[in-house]
Short mmCIF file of C-alpha atoms in Angstrom, two decimals:
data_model
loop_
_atom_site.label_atom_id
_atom_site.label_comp_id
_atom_site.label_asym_id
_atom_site.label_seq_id
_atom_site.Cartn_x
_atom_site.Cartn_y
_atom_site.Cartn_z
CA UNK S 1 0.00 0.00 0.00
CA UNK S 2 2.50 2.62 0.77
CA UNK S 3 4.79 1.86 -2.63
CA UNK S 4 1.54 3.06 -4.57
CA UNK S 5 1.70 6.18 -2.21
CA UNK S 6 5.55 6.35 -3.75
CA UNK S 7 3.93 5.99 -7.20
CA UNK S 8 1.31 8.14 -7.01
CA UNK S 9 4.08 10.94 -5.56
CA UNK S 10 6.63 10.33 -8.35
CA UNK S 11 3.94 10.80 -11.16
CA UNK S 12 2.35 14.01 -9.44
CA UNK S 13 5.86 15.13 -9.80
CA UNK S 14 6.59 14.72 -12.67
CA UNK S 15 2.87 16.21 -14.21
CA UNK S 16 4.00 19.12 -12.62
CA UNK S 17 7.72 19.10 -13.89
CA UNK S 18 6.29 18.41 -17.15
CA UNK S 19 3.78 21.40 -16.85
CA UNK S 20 6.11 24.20 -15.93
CA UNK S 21 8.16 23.00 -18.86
CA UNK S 22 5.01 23.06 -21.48
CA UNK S 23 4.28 27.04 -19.66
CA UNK S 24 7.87 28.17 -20.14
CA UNK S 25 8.02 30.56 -23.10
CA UNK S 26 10.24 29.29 -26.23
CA UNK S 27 13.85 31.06 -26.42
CA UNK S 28 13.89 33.57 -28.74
CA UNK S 29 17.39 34.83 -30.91
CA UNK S 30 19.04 37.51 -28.98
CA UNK S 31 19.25 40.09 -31.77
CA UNK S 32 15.43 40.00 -31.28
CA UNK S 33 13.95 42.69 -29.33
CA UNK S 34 10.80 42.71 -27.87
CA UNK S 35 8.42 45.38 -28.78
CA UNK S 36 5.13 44.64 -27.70
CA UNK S 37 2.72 42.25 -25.53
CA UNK S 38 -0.96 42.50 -26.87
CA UNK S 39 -3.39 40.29 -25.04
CA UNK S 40 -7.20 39.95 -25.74
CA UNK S 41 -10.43 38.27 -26.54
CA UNK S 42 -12.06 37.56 -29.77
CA UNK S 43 -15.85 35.79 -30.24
CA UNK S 44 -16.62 33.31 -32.65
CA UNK S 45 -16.53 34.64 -36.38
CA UNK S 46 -15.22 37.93 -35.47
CA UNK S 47 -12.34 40.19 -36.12
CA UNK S 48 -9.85 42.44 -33.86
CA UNK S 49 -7.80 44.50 -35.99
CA UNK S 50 -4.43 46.40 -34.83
CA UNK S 51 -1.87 48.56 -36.52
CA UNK S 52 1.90 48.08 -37.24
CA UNK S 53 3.86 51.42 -38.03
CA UNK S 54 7.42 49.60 -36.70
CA UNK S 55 9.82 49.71 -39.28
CA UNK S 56 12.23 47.00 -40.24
CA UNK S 57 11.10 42.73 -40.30
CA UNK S 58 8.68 42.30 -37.53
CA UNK S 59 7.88 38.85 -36.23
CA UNK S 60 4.44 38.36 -35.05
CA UNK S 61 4.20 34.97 -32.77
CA UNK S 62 0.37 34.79 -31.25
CA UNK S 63 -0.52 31.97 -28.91
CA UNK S 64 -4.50 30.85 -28.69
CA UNK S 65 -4.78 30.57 -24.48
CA UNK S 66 -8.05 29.26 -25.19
CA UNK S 67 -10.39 28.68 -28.06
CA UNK S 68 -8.60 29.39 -31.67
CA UNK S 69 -7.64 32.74 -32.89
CA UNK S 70 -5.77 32.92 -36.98
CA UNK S 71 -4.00 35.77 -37.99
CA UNK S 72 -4.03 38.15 -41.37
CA UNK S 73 -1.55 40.12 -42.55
CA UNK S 74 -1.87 43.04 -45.36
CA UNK S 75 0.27 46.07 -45.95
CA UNK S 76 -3.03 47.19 -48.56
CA UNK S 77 -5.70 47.67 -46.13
CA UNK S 78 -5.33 47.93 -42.35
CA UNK S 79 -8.22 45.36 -41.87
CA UNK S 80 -7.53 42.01 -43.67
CA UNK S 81 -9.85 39.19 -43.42
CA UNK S 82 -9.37 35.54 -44.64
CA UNK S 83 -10.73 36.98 -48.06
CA UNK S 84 -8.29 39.94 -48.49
CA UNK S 85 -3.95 39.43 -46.65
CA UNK S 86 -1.26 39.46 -47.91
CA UNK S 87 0.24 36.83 -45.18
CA UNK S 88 -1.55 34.69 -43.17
CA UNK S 89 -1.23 31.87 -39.94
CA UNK S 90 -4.35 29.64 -39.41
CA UNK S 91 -2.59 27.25 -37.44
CA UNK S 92 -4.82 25.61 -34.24
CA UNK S 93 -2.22 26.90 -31.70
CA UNK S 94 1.04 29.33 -32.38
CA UNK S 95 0.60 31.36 -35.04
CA UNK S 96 3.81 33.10 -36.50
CA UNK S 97 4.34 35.50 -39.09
CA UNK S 98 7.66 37.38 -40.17
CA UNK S 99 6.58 40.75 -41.84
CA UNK S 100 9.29 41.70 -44.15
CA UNK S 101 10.90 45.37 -44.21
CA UNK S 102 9.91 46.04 -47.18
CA UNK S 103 6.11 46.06 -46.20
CA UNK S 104 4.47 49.52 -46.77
CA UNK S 105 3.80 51.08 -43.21
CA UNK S 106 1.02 50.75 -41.50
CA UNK S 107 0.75 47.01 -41.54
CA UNK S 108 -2.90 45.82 -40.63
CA UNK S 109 -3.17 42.89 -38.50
CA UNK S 110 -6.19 40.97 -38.67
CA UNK S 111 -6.98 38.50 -35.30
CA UNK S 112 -9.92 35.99 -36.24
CA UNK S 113 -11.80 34.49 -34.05
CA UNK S 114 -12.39 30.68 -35.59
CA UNK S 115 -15.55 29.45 -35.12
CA UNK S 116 -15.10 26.46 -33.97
CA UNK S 117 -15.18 27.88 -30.69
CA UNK S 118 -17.57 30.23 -28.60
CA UNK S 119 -14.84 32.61 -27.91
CA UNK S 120 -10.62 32.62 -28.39
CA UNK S 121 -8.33 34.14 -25.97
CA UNK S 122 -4.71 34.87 -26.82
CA UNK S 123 -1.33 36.70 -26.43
CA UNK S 124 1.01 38.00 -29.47
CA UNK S 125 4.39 39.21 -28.70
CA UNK S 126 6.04 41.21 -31.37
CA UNK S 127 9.32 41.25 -32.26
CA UNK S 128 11.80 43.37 -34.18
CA UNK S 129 14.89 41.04 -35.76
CA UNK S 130 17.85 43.38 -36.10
CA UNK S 131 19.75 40.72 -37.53
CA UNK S 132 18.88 41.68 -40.77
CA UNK S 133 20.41 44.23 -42.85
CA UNK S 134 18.85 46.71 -44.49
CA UNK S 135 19.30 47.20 -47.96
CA UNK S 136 20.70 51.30 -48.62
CA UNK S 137 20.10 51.28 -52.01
CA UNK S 138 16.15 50.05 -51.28
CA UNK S 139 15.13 53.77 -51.31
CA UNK S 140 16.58 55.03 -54.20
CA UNK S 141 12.85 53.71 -55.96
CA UNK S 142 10.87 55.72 -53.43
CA UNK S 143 8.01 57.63 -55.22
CA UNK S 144 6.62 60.41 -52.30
CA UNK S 145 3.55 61.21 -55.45
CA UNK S 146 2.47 57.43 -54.64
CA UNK S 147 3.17 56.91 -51.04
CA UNK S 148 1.00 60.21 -50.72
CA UNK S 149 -1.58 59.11 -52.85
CA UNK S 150 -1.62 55.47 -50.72
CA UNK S 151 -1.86 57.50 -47.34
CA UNK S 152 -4.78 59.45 -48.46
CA UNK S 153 -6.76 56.76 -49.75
CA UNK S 154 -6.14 54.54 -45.89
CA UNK S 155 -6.61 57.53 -44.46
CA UNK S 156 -10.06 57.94 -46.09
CA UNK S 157 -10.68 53.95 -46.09
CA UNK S 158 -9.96 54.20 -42.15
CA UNK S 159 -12.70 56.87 -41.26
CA UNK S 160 -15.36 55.34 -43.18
CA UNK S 161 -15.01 52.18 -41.42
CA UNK S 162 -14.61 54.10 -37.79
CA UNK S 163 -17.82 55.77 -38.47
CA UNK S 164 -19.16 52.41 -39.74
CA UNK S 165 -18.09 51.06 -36.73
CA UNK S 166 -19.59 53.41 -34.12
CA UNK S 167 -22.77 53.27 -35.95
CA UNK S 168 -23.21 49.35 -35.37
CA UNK S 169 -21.65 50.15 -31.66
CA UNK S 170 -24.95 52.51 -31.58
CA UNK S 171 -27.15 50.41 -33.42
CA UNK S 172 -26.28 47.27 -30.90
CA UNK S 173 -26.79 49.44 -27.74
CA UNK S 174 -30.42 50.29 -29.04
CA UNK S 175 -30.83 46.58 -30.16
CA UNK S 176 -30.09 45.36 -26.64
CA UNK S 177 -31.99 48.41 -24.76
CA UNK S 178 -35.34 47.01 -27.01
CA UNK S 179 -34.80 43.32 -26.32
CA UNK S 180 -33.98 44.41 -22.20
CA UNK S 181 -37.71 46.31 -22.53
CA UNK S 182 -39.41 43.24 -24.03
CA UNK S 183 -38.14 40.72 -21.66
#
């Protein structure tokens, strides 16, 4: 009786050992330097949408806590979806994505919620790799008449979807005051 007590010890110990190990983050190169820690919530068939304006190759690695969350990359719109990215990382646990230097800045980042579950929870870390070099001569094609042109039309594209978006904000808020009076 008391050498399954031993047994039952030894494997509790080692579930544990094993379980710090599986929390511990991965190493990451040294030349990496850590920019940013964005942590959230995202419901089923939803998008969250941030902005990067970092220069140089960005890595994006994003960890689904709970549930399943994909990532979108586009340096054309600043809200991707799975219909419109430029990169992309539908994987059912890490997601990573290296954004290259060369992407025009802002880079939208699109965080889907999968719908495979009620709600996703997750944490991406992001990442600037100074290991690579940046190319001087990469500039000498840089047309200001088309960069200006590009920022206009986001800029444009960006307050039609933040009126858009306090509209449905509005629009819910009466939906739920209606359905509160009802029931």
């Amino acid at each position: 009786m008391f050498s399954h007590g031993i047994i039952v010890i030894q494997f509790l110990a080692l579930h544990v050992a094993f379980t710090v190990h599986a929390l511990e983050d991965e190493p990451v190169p040294e030349e990496w330097i850590l920019l940013h820690v964005v942590q959230g919530q995202i419901g089923a068939g939803n998008y969250s949408y941030l902005r990067l304006n970092h220069d140089g190759r960005i890595i994006l690695e994003m960890k689904s806590l709970m549930g399943d969350a994909d990532l979108y990359i586009s340096d054309t719109t600043l809200h991707p979806t799975f219909d419109d990215y430029n990169l992309q990382s539908v994987t059912c646990g890490n997601d990573v994505i290296v954004v290259p230097s060369h992407f025009q800045r802002p880079v939208g980042i699109g965080i889907y919620g999968h719908p495979s579950h009620l709600e996703s929870e997750f944490e991406m870390r992001v990442y600037l790799d100074q290991t690579v070099e940046e190319d001087p001569f990469a500039m000498a094609s840089y047309n200001s008449e088309e960069t200006e042109t590009t920022k206009k039309q986001q800029s444009a594209e960006t307050t039609a979807q933040d009126e858009e978006s306090i509209l449905w904000t509005i629009l819910i808020g009466i939906l739920k005051l209606v359905l509160e009076i009802l029931f």
